[in-house]
Amino acid sequence: MFANVYLHNNMRKPTEIRQEQIKQAVLDIIFTDGLKNLSTRMLAQRIGMSEGAIFRHFPTKQHIIVDIVNDVHKDFIGGLRKIALSKQNPPKRLEEFLCFTIKYLTDNKGITLLLFSEASHNNDVQLKQALTQIFNSQKKLLSKIILDGIAEGVWDESVPVESVAMLYMGIPVSLNIELILNSGLIDSSNFCNKMFQLMNKMLK
Amino acid sequence: MFANVYLHNNMRKPTEIRQEQIKQAVLDIIFTDGLKNLSTRMLAQRIGMSEGAIFRHFPTKQHIIVDIVNDVHKDFIGGLRKIALSKQNPPKRLEEFLCFTIKYLTDNKGITLLLFSEASHNNDVQLKQALTQIFNSQKKLLSKIILDGIAEGVWDESVPVESVAMLYMGIPVSLNIELILNSGLIDSSNFCNKMFQLMNKMLK
DNA sequence: ATCCTATATGTAAGCATTTACTCACTTAAA
DNA sequence: TTTAAGTGAGTAAATGCTTACATATAGGAT
């Protein structure tokens, strides 16, 4: 009769849910403490499970990182691709492209730092390839939007597409610096709109 | 007579020179292997001295980082300040500002990653303050140039100064990503000129 | 419903390795 | 001859991961 009154504070959960929890906690730790302070001990503590339990759901710590990078490729790059290849006019696509980028990165605050930090070392060849592809995909998709806009005559044909794409690549980091300095408080839709205005002007 | 023919491979050097070597090696390691792979063992090996010797020249590893950040504040921010407050016309100042930034960061390849990574964790309050000041100084100095340009009538007064400054903050990282992906090969002066053209257009 | 069993999820303790840093001692250089 | 620069061996703590063991949970047979 009273058996179910007391909830166990360590109720078991299926591995799919635990994996999501772990990945979320990893990004959280990276954002607040930096990649080099990400330890499996700290990770376990933040989720509220033992360290050993983590290794029931992922074979190694590195596999967690790789899994996150794969998520980024699927969700983030996938979302950008949909926008870049849609039927809307190029300026509208550019605006959505920017807003989607900013929303994704503010919702997943550790990702910018993870991508940028991990990209810099060559220890894991497979991981580095995935990161390179993420960076190049972004540039390629944005370039497509710009080239479409030029072809349609809404933007100046003399614009250096490569350079504009490069400038865009810095936006996530500007955003991240701002997030850190303002401790996470940012008007996301306002930020994205301003960036669109600037880039649109740059292209005219 | 033959005493000086054979050079000792462990010739002793004054602490000032060793400190510079150590700081340079730290930035080198950060650029090639990432901040989290920066160990005193690796550092000693790269310079060609014993691990213990490092601690003759710096009390702790953290002190090396702090010293580098102080250098950045003096050399980089100092240089930017000189340009921002010079008597030249605003567009010329903007161009020099951008080129100086890019030159400094390509000459000291680990700095972008160091500043950006370290800024994200709160372990060391003093360090975080120094980093915040570096970011804010950059924004303030660039804003000054833009506002001067608006006052002189060369740029549009409706331009959102804050947003432009924020976009500028991303440039070093775009550069860094490019450096990593292209393994260090970049036409620095060409890059800086292109960025100037874009920002100038944005401001008109 | 109740029991039984297989399996997935959990834990605490411990492992080998790496880490930042120290210390006793040596020796080049001023 | 004093001092600053260098070394190699060692330390305690932290790290990623393993292991032996415990038990919640799902599902079929009773």
Tab-separated table of C-alpha atoms (C1' of nucleotides) in Angstrom:
chain	number	residue	atom	x	y	z
A	1	MET	CA	0.000	0.000	0.000
A	2	PHE	CA	2.783	2.431	0.857
A	3	ALA	CA	5.243	0.807	-1.467
A	4	ASN	CA	4.982	3.448	-4.224
A	5	VAL	CA	4.712	6.476	-2.000
A	6	TYR	CA	8.467	6.902	-1.911
A	7	LEU	CA	10.006	7.573	-5.304
A	8	HIS	CA	13.485	6.244	-5.840
A	9	ASN	CA	15.765	9.125	-6.661
A	10	ASN	CA	17.689	6.855	-8.987
A	11	MET	CA	14.918	5.585	-11.225
A	12	ARG	CA	16.342	3.794	-14.172
A	13	LYS	CA	15.835	5.262	-17.622
A	14	PRO	CA	16.266	3.787	-21.099
A	15	THR	CA	19.621	4.413	-22.735
A	16	GLU	CA	18.137	6.750	-25.394
A	17	ILE	CA	17.045	9.196	-22.723
A	18	ARG	CA	20.289	8.898	-20.798
A	19	GLN	CA	22.290	9.548	-23.960
A	20	GLU	CA	20.369	12.768	-24.539
A	21	GLN	CA	20.888	13.805	-20.923
A	22	ILE	CA	24.592	13.116	-21.160
A	23	LYS	CA	25.045	15.020	-24.412
A	24	GLN	CA	23.092	17.955	-23.037
A	25	ALA	CA	25.205	17.979	-19.882
A	26	VAL	CA	28.398	17.868	-21.951
A	27	LEU	CA	27.389	20.986	-23.883
A	28	ASP	CA	26.370	22.669	-20.660
A	29	ILE	CA	29.723	21.972	-19.040
A	30	ILE	CA	31.632	23.098	-22.122
A	31	PHE	CA	29.761	26.401	-22.106
A	32	THR	CA	30.190	27.081	-18.402
A	33	ASP	CA	33.591	25.533	-17.666
A	34	GLY	CA	35.309	24.994	-20.998
A	35	LEU	CA	36.237	21.874	-22.873
A	36	LYS	CA	39.376	21.191	-20.871
A	37	ASN	CA	37.389	21.027	-17.643
A	38	LEU	CA	35.000	18.441	-19.018
A	39	SER	CA	35.651	15.300	-16.978
A	40	THR	CA	33.542	12.176	-16.717
A	41	ARG	CA	33.473	12.707	-12.963
A	42	MET	CA	31.989	16.186	-13.281
A	43	LEU	CA	29.637	14.948	-15.966
A	44	ALA	CA	28.264	12.173	-13.764
A	45	GLN	CA	27.826	14.564	-10.876
A	46	ARG	CA	25.896	17.084	-12.954
A	47	ILE	CA	23.468	14.464	-14.210
A	48	GLY	CA	23.177	12.837	-10.802
A	49	MET	CA	24.445	9.380	-11.647
A	50	SER	CA	27.608	7.433	-10.997
A	51	GLU	CA	30.610	7.724	-13.260
A	52	GLY	CA	30.378	4.083	-14.210
A	53	ALA	CA	26.809	4.523	-15.448
A	54	ILE	CA	27.985	6.922	-18.158
A	55	PHE	CA	29.945	4.098	-19.717
A	56	ARG	CA	26.788	2.002	-19.947
A	57	HIS	CA	25.492	4.520	-22.501
A	58	PHE	CA	28.662	5.534	-24.335
A	59	PRO	CA	31.776	3.397	-24.883
A	60	THR	CA	34.187	6.328	-24.387
A	61	LYS	CA	34.101	10.037	-23.649
A	62	GLN	CA	35.257	10.745	-27.188
A	63	HIS	CA	32.216	8.901	-28.520
A	64	ILE	CA	29.974	11.423	-26.772
A	65	ILE	CA	31.720	14.259	-28.603
A	66	VAL	CA	31.470	12.457	-31.928
A	67	ASP	CA	27.775	11.812	-31.324
A	68	ILE	CA	27.179	15.495	-30.651
A	69	VAL	CA	29.032	16.472	-33.812
A	70	ASN	CA	26.860	14.044	-35.759
A	71	ASP	CA	23.763	15.657	-34.261
A	72	VAL	CA	25.029	19.044	-35.400
A	73	HIS	CA	25.546	17.748	-38.882
A	74	LYS	CA	22.047	16.324	-39.008
A	75	ASP	CA	20.023	19.016	-37.235
A	76	PHE	CA	21.985	22.204	-37.838
A	77	ILE	CA	23.427	21.662	-41.304
A	78	GLY	CA	20.269	19.798	-42.299
A	79	GLY	CA	18.150	22.781	-41.263
A	80	LEU	CA	20.399	25.232	-43.072
A	81	ARG	CA	20.277	23.130	-46.231
A	82	LYS	CA	16.486	23.130	-46.228
A	83	ILE	CA	16.456	26.920	-45.982
A	84	ALA	CA	19.182	27.474	-48.586
A	85	LEU	CA	17.439	25.250	-51.136
A	86	SER	CA	13.903	26.510	-50.521
A	87	LYS	CA	11.844	28.362	-53.131
A	88	GLN	CA	11.747	31.695	-51.347
A	89	ASN	CA	13.567	34.760	-52.640
A	90	PRO	CA	17.253	35.042	-51.658
A	91	PRO	CA	16.951	37.892	-49.113
A	92	LYS	CA	14.219	35.998	-47.265
A	93	ARG	CA	16.364	32.871	-47.356
A	94	LEU	CA	19.362	34.800	-46.046
A	95	GLU	CA	17.294	36.139	-43.158
A	96	GLU	CA	16.004	32.701	-42.229
A	97	PHE	CA	19.489	31.269	-42.603
A	98	LEU	CA	20.879	33.760	-40.102
A	99	CYS	CA	17.998	33.416	-37.659
A	100	PHE	CA	18.143	29.634	-37.741
A	101	THR	CA	21.885	29.726	-37.069
A	102	ILE	CA	21.494	32.033	-34.125
A	103	LYS	CA	18.556	30.152	-32.654
A	104	TYR	CA	20.311	26.801	-32.901
A	105	LEU	CA	23.459	28.100	-31.264
A	106	THR	CA	21.705	29.908	-28.431
A	107	ASP	CA	19.622	26.826	-27.731
A	108	ASN	CA	22.765	24.695	-27.664
A	109	LYS	CA	25.223	27.037	-26.052
A	110	GLY	CA	28.260	24.761	-25.878
A	111	ILE	CA	28.350	23.904	-29.551
A	112	THR	CA	30.224	26.908	-30.928
A	113	LEU	CA	33.034	26.415	-28.469
A	114	LEU	CA	33.069	22.665	-29.035
A	115	LEU	CA	33.284	22.937	-32.825
A	116	PHE	CA	35.853	25.667	-32.715
A	117	SER	CA	38.035	24.083	-30.039
A	118	GLU	CA	37.969	20.550	-31.370
A	119	ALA	CA	38.618	21.732	-34.901
A	120	SER	CA	42.022	22.919	-33.844
A	121	HIS	CA	43.671	19.629	-33.045
A	122	ASN	CA	44.449	16.734	-35.258
A	123	ASN	CA	44.284	13.884	-32.761
A	124	ASP	CA	41.163	12.352	-34.227
A	125	VAL	CA	41.199	12.333	-38.025
A	126	GLN	CA	37.601	11.204	-38.410
A	127	LEU	CA	36.351	13.927	-36.072
A	128	LYS	CA	38.372	16.594	-37.830
A	129	GLN	CA	36.894	15.543	-41.154
A	130	ALA	CA	33.372	15.859	-39.761
A	131	LEU	CA	34.159	19.321	-38.427
A	132	THR	CA	35.691	20.424	-41.708
A	133	GLN	CA	32.558	19.270	-43.471
A	134	ILE	CA	30.363	21.254	-41.073
A	135	PHE	CA	32.333	24.441	-41.685
A	136	ASN	CA	32.467	23.952	-45.441
A	137	SER	CA	28.772	23.080	-45.703
A	138	GLN	CA	27.836	26.332	-43.991
A	139	LYS	CA	30.002	28.332	-46.364
A	140	LYS	CA	28.744	26.499	-49.419
A	141	LEU	CA	25.062	26.894	-48.533
A	142	LEU	CA	25.413	30.578	-47.781
A	143	SER	CA	27.351	31.070	-51.014
A	144	LYS	CA	24.502	29.453	-52.901
A	145	ILE	CA	21.988	31.921	-51.473
A	146	ILE	CA	24.215	34.846	-52.386
A	147	LEU	CA	24.860	33.586	-55.914
A	148	ASP	CA	21.124	33.047	-56.428
A	149	GLY	CA	20.518	36.608	-55.283
A	150	ILE	CA	23.102	37.921	-57.720
A	151	ALA	CA	21.612	35.851	-60.560
A	152	GLU	CA	18.170	37.268	-59.790
A	153	GLY	CA	19.567	40.787	-59.792
A	154	VAL	CA	18.706	41.697	-56.188
A	155	TRP	CA	22.361	41.860	-55.173
A	156	ASP	CA	25.463	43.334	-56.773
A	157	GLU	CA	27.388	40.928	-58.971
A	158	SER	CA	30.726	42.432	-57.962
A	159	VAL	CA	30.348	41.271	-54.353
A	160	PRO	CA	33.163	38.943	-53.159
A	161	VAL	CA	31.046	35.927	-52.270
A	162	GLU	CA	33.853	34.048	-50.542
A	163	SER	CA	34.601	36.973	-48.227
A	164	VAL	CA	30.984	37.482	-47.260
A	165	ALA	CA	30.667	33.806	-46.430
A	166	MET	CA	33.770	34.085	-44.297
A	167	LEU	CA	32.386	37.071	-42.446
A	168	TYR	CA	29.259	35.069	-41.730
A	169	MET	CA	31.350	32.319	-40.139
A	170	GLY	CA	32.362	34.758	-37.430
A	171	ILE	CA	28.807	35.582	-36.395
A	172	PRO	CA	28.322	32.525	-34.177
A	173	VAL	CA	31.442	33.443	-32.275
A	174	SER	CA	30.505	37.100	-31.916
A	175	LEU	CA	27.270	35.780	-30.523
A	176	ASN	CA	29.077	33.462	-28.170
A	177	ILE	CA	31.372	36.160	-26.840
A	178	GLU	CA	28.317	38.308	-26.245
A	179	LEU	CA	26.568	35.436	-24.483
A	180	ILE	CA	29.538	34.912	-22.208
A	181	LEU	CA	30.056	38.573	-21.404
A	182	ASN	CA	26.340	39.145	-20.794
A	183	SER	CA	25.984	35.802	-18.994
A	184	GLY	CA	23.527	34.288	-21.467
A	185	LEU	CA	21.128	37.202	-21.845
A	186	ILE	CA	20.546	38.128	-25.469
A	187	ASP	CA	17.580	39.152	-27.579
A	188	SER	CA	17.980	36.427	-30.178
A	189	SER	CA	15.470	37.643	-32.776
A	190	ASN	CA	16.721	41.206	-32.527
A	191	PHE	CA	20.320	40.066	-32.967
A	192	CYS	CA	19.458	38.019	-36.007
A	193	ASN	CA	17.508	40.849	-37.605
A	194	LYS	CA	20.369	43.308	-37.161
A	195	MET	CA	22.845	40.896	-38.695
A	196	PHE	CA	20.535	40.448	-41.669
A	197	GLN	CA	20.257	44.180	-42.218
A	198	LEU	CA	24.035	44.518	-42.225
A	199	MET	CA	24.678	41.627	-44.567
A	200	ASN	CA	21.917	42.738	-46.907
A	201	LYS	CA	23.491	46.178	-47.117
A	202	MET	CA	26.876	44.632	-47.735
A	203	LEU	CA	25.481	42.729	-50.711
A	204	LYS	CA	23.668	45.620	-52.406
B	1	MET	CA	91.471	26.560	-28.985
B	2	PHE	CA	88.829	23.993	-29.771
B	3	ALA	CA	86.862	24.726	-26.647
B	4	ASN	CA	84.106	26.654	-28.406
B	5	VAL	CA	83.787	24.477	-31.453
B	6	TYR	CA	81.272	22.193	-29.815
B	7	LEU	CA	78.087	23.940	-28.774
B	8	HIS	CA	76.351	22.595	-25.709
B	9	ASN	CA	72.847	21.619	-26.676
B	10	ASN	CA	71.688	22.766	-23.270
B	11	MET	CA	73.255	26.198	-23.101
B	12	ARG	CA	71.752	28.193	-20.319
B	13	LYS	CA	69.788	31.270	-21.185
B	14	PRO	CA	68.539	34.177	-19.067
B	15	THR	CA	65.022	33.894	-17.721
B	16	GLU	CA	63.712	36.696	-19.962
B	17	ILE	CA	64.578	34.737	-23.078
B	18	ARG	CA	63.262	31.484	-21.662
B	19	GLN	CA	59.980	33.155	-20.724
B	20	GLU	CA	59.534	34.334	-24.292
B	21	GLN	CA	60.358	30.859	-25.619
B	22	ILE	CA	57.871	29.291	-23.245
B	23	LYS	CA	55.066	31.704	-24.108
B	24	GLN	CA	55.716	31.221	-27.810
B	25	ALA	CA	55.633	27.449	-27.408
B	26	VAL	CA	52.374	27.661	-25.455
B	27	LEU	CA	50.685	29.551	-28.287
B	28	ASP	CA	52.123	27.119	-30.789
B	29	ILE	CA	50.771	24.120	-28.904
B	30	ILE	CA	47.362	25.725	-28.464
B	31	PHE	CA	47.132	26.343	-32.196
B	32	THR	CA	48.226	22.873	-33.233
B	33	ASP	CA	46.839	20.689	-30.450
B	34	GLY	CA	44.253	22.744	-28.597
B	35	LEU	CA	44.216	24.210	-25.128
B	36	LYS	CA	43.199	20.992	-23.435
B	37	ASN	CA	46.268	19.206	-24.778
B	38	LEU	CA	48.631	21.820	-23.414
B	39	SER	CA	50.669	20.015	-20.752
B	40	THR	CA	53.887	21.086	-19.075
B	41	ARG	CA	55.456	17.840	-20.269
B	42	MET	CA	54.662	18.573	-23.909
B	43	LEU	CA	55.738	22.158	-23.428
B	44	ALA	CA	59.131	21.152	-22.052
B	45	GLN	CA	59.632	18.672	-24.845
B	46	ARG	CA	58.826	21.206	-27.551
B	47	ILE	CA	61.320	23.723	-26.184
B	48	GLY	CA	63.909	21.057	-25.507
B	49	MET	CA	64.301	21.456	-21.773
B	50	SER	CA	63.251	19.487	-18.718
B	51	GLU	CA	59.832	19.941	-17.181
B	52	GLY	CA	61.346	21.184	-13.949
B	53	ALA	CA	63.169	23.982	-15.779
B	54	ILE	CA	59.884	25.553	-16.823
B	55	PHE	CA	59.097	26.199	-13.194
B	56	ARG	CA	62.325	28.152	-12.814
B	57	HIS	CA	60.809	30.769	-15.118
B	58	PHE	CA	57.118	30.670	-14.205
B	59	PRO	CA	55.612	29.788	-10.804
B	60	THR	CA	52.638	27.918	-12.318
B	61	LYS	CA	51.237	27.000	-15.694
B	62	GLN	CA	48.369	29.420	-15.144
B	63	HIS	CA	50.880	32.249	-14.729
B	64	ILE	CA	52.128	31.626	-18.270
B	65	ILE	CA	48.598	32.096	-19.594
B	66	VAL	CA	48.091	35.253	-17.563
B	67	ASP	CA	51.405	36.608	-18.820
B	68	ILE	CA	50.361	36.002	-22.410
B	69	VAL	CA	47.029	37.730	-21.844
B	70	ASN	CA	48.889	40.712	-20.410
B	71	ASP	CA	51.096	40.791	-23.504
B	72	VAL	CA	47.985	40.844	-25.668
B	73	HIS	CA	46.590	43.719	-23.684
B	74	LYS	CA	49.790	45.691	-24.065
B	75	ASP	CA	50.796	44.904	-27.648
B	76	PHE	CA	47.514	44.169	-29.401
B	77	ILE	CA	45.090	46.503	-27.643
B	78	GLY	CA	47.849	49.107	-27.334
B	79	GLY	CA	48.425	48.973	-31.075
B	80	LEU	CA	44.729	49.202	-31.852
B	81	ARG	CA	44.368	52.195	-29.536
B	82	LYS	CA	47.144	54.051	-31.318
B	83	ILE	CA	45.410	53.498	-34.645
B	84	ALA	CA	41.924	54.358	-33.388
B	85	LEU	CA	43.082	57.631	-31.841
B	86	SER	CA	45.345	58.715	-34.700
B	87	LYS	CA	44.710	61.815	-36.820
B	88	GLN	CA	43.977	60.000	-40.051
B	89	ASN	CA	40.540	59.950	-41.645
B	90	PRO	CA	38.164	57.255	-40.323
B	91	PRO	CA	38.176	54.954	-43.382
B	92	LYS	CA	41.975	54.859	-43.331
B	93	ARG	CA	41.902	54.186	-39.600
B	94	LEU	CA	39.379	51.388	-40.110
B	95	GLU	CA	41.578	49.795	-42.731
B	96	GLU	CA	44.660	49.955	-40.531
B	97	PHE	CA	42.640	48.691	-37.586
B	98	LEU	CA	41.572	45.597	-39.527
B	99	CYS	CA	44.996	44.945	-41.013
B	100	PHE	CA	46.704	45.284	-37.653
B	101	THR	CA	44.240	42.848	-36.096
B	102	ILE	CA	44.779	40.297	-38.811
B	103	LYS	CA	48.538	40.653	-38.815
B	104	TYR	CA	48.788	40.304	-35.044
B	105	LEU	CA	46.604	37.218	-34.974
B	106	THR	CA	48.321	35.472	-37.870
B	107	ASP	CA	51.708	36.177	-36.283
B	108	ASN	CA	50.476	34.761	-32.971
B	109	LYS	CA	48.289	31.940	-34.139
B	110	GLY	CA	47.241	30.487	-30.805
B	111	ILE	CA	45.883	33.711	-29.355
B	112	THR	CA	42.394	33.677	-30.837
B	113	LEU	CA	41.720	30.221	-29.524
B	114	LEU	CA	43.281	31.036	-26.166
B	115	LEU	CA	41.222	34.173	-25.627
B	116	PHE	CA	38.051	32.540	-26.828
B	117	SER	CA	38.463	29.304	-24.889
B	118	GLU	CA	39.644	30.803	-21.634
B	119	ALA	CA	36.927	33.439	-21.698
B	120	SER	CA	34.339	30.746	-21.356
B	121	HIS	CA	35.132	29.483	-17.905
B	122	ASN	CA	34.932	31.244	-14.632
B	123	ASN	CA	37.649	29.444	-12.714
B	124	ASP	CA	39.977	32.400	-12.551
B	125	VAL	CA	38.173	35.675	-11.822
B	126	GLN	CA	41.170	37.883	-12.469
B	127	LEU	CA	41.862	36.262	-15.806
B	128	LYS	CA	38.243	36.545	-16.882
B	129	GLN	CA	38.271	40.246	-16.062
B	130	ALA	CA	41.359	40.756	-18.206
B	131	LEU	CA	39.725	38.918	-21.078
B	132	THR	CA	36.506	40.897	-20.750
B	133	GLN	CA	38.532	44.080	-20.905
B	134	ILE	CA	40.311	42.917	-24.062
B	135	PHE	CA	37.010	42.188	-25.804
B	136	ASN	CA	35.391	45.421	-24.652
B	137	SER	CA	38.406	47.541	-25.582
B	138	GLN	CA	38.300	46.218	-29.131
B	139	LYS	CA	34.624	47.030	-29.450
B	140	LYS	CA	35.006	50.462	-27.919
B	141	LEU	CA	37.915	51.465	-30.133
B	142	LEU	CA	36.204	50.289	-33.293
B	143	SER	CA	33.020	52.098	-32.250
B	144	LYS	CA	35.007	55.280	-31.862
B	145	ILE	CA	36.320	55.057	-35.413
B	146	ILE	CA	32.809	54.482	-36.752
B	147	LEU	CA	31.291	57.326	-34.759
B	148	ASP	CA	34.051	59.664	-35.942
B	149	GLY	CA	33.283	58.631	-39.497
B	150	ILE	CA	29.596	59.342	-39.002
B	151	ALA	CA	30.364	62.726	-37.437
B	152	GLU	CA	32.558	63.619	-40.415
B	153	GLY	CA	29.800	62.598	-42.794
B	154	VAL	CA	31.692	59.818	-44.598
B	155	TRP	CA	29.403	57.111	-43.232
B	156	ASP	CA	25.658	56.823	-42.762
B	157	GLU	CA	24.398	58.005	-39.389
B	158	SER	CA	21.676	55.340	-39.292
B	159	VAL	CA	24.246	52.536	-39.077
B	160	PRO	CA	23.898	50.347	-35.952
B	161	VAL	CA	27.361	50.883	-34.497
B	162	GLU	CA	27.005	48.186	-31.853
B	163	SER	CA	26.118	45.542	-34.447
B	164	VAL	CA	28.982	46.445	-36.744
B	165	ALA	CA	31.403	46.214	-33.845
B	166	MET	CA	29.986	42.818	-33.005
B	167	LEU	CA	30.408	41.616	-36.561
B	168	TYR	CA	34.022	42.736	-36.430
B	169	MET	CA	34.583	40.573	-33.344
B	170	GLY	CA	33.913	37.507	-35.453
B	171	ILE	CA	36.597	38.282	-38.026
B	172	PRO	CA	39.515	36.900	-36.001
B	173	VAL	CA	37.713	33.620	-35.626
B	174	SER	CA	36.734	33.393	-39.287
B	175	LEU	CA	40.394	33.923	-39.955
B	176	ASN	CA	41.359	31.235	-37.491
B	177	ILE	CA	38.977	28.683	-38.960
B	178	GLU	CA	40.401	29.447	-42.366
B	179	LEU	CA	43.946	29.095	-41.033
B	180	ILE	CA	43.145	25.721	-39.545
B	181	LEU	CA	41.296	24.374	-42.573
B	182	ASN	CA	43.942	25.651	-44.977
B	183	SER	CA	46.755	24.639	-42.588
B	184	GLY	CA	48.122	28.128	-42.057
B	185	LEU	CA	48.203	29.343	-45.636
B	186	ILE	CA	46.475	32.694	-46.061
B	187	ASP	CA	47.181	35.873	-47.969
B	188	SER	CA	47.036	38.175	-44.958
B	189	SER	CA	47.079	41.548	-46.728
B	190	ASN	CA	44.519	40.424	-49.270
B	191	PHE	CA	42.233	39.138	-46.518
B	192	CYS	CA	42.462	42.386	-44.613
B	193	ASN	CA	41.719	44.453	-47.679
B	194	LYS	CA	38.633	42.427	-48.544
B	195	MET	CA	37.281	42.754	-45.024
B	196	PHE	CA	37.806	46.501	-45.197
B	197	GLN	CA	35.901	46.767	-48.459
B	198	LEU	CA	32.978	44.860	-46.974
B	199	MET	CA	32.819	46.846	-43.756
B	200	ASN	CA	33.191	50.122	-45.604
B	201	LYS	CA	30.236	49.204	-47.801
B	202	MET	CA	28.224	48.214	-44.763
B	203	LEU	CA	28.794	51.643	-43.257
B	204	LYS	CA	27.890	53.715	-46.318
C	1	DA	C1'	-3.021	-10.787	-11.078
C	2	DT	C1'	1.199	-13.252	-9.678
C	3	DC	C1'	5.504	-15.380	-10.291
C	4	DC	C1'	9.826	-16.133	-12.724
C	5	DT	C1'	13.560	-14.967	-15.399
C	6	DA	C1'	16.592	-12.384	-18.535
C	7	DT	C1'	18.406	-8.149	-19.298
C	8	DA	C1'	19.321	-3.473	-19.080
C	9	DT	C1'	20.550	0.002	-15.841
C	10	DG	C1'	22.763	1.189	-11.709
C	11	DT	C1'	26.703	1.526	-8.087
C	12	DA	C1'	31.270	1.691	-5.377
C	13	DA	C1'	35.774	0.644	-5.466
C	14	DG	C1'	39.777	0.382	-7.847
C	15	DC	C1'	43.069	0.489	-11.927
C	16	DA	C1'	46.813	2.454	-14.841
C	17	DT	C1'	48.114	6.671	-16.663
C	18	DT	C1'	48.683	11.544	-16.882
C	19	DT	C1'	48.965	15.898	-14.713
C	20	DA	C1'	51.036	20.086	-12.345
C	21	DC	C1'	54.460	20.788	-9.463
C	22	DT	C1'	58.575	19.864	-5.909
C	23	DC	C1'	63.046	18.663	-4.365
C	24	DA	C1'	67.809	17.363	-3.870
C	25	DC	C1'	71.337	17.922	-6.440
C	26	DT	C1'	74.527	19.626	-10.438
C	27	DT	C1'	76.871	22.946	-13.151
C	28	DA	C1'	77.405	26.969	-16.477
C	29	DA	C1'	78.159	31.699	-16.229
C	30	DA	C1'	78.949	36.400	-14.179
D	1	DT	C1'	82.743	31.883	-5.399
D	2	DT	C1'	78.084	33.018	-5.625
D	3	DT	C1'	74.064	32.609	-8.157
D	4	DA	C1'	70.913	31.528	-11.591
D	5	DA	C1'	69.669	27.839	-14.785
D	6	DG	C1'	69.271	23.052	-15.452
D	7	DT	C1'	68.171	17.992	-14.422
D	8	DG	C1'	65.836	13.432	-13.050
D	9	DA	C1'	63.286	11.258	-9.892
D	10	DG	C1'	59.389	11.634	-7.221
D	11	DT	C1'	54.655	13.279	-5.235
D	12	DA	C1'	49.678	13.750	-4.612
D	13	DA	C1'	45.762	14.465	-7.156
D	14	DA	C1'	42.907	13.943	-11.216
D	15	DT	C1'	41.601	11.480	-15.288
D	16	DG	C1'	39.295	7.882	-18.370
D	17	DC	C1'	37.755	3.637	-17.881
D	18	DT	C1'	36.932	-1.349	-15.794
D	19	DT	C1'	35.098	-4.630	-12.810
D	20	DA	C1'	32.333	-7.264	-9.522
D	21	DC	C1'	28.272	-6.977	-7.856
D	22	DA	C1'	23.127	-5.270	-7.110
D	23	DT	C1'	18.486	-4.498	-8.599
D	24	DA	C1'	14.608	-2.165	-11.344
D	25	DT	C1'	12.057	-3.306	-15.176
D	26	DA	C1'	9.812	-5.731	-19.106
D	27	DG	C1'	7.574	-9.773	-20.764
D	28	DG	C1'	6.049	-14.495	-20.963
D	29	DA	C1'	4.223	-18.508	-18.386
D	30	DT	C1'	1.375	-19.858	-14.779
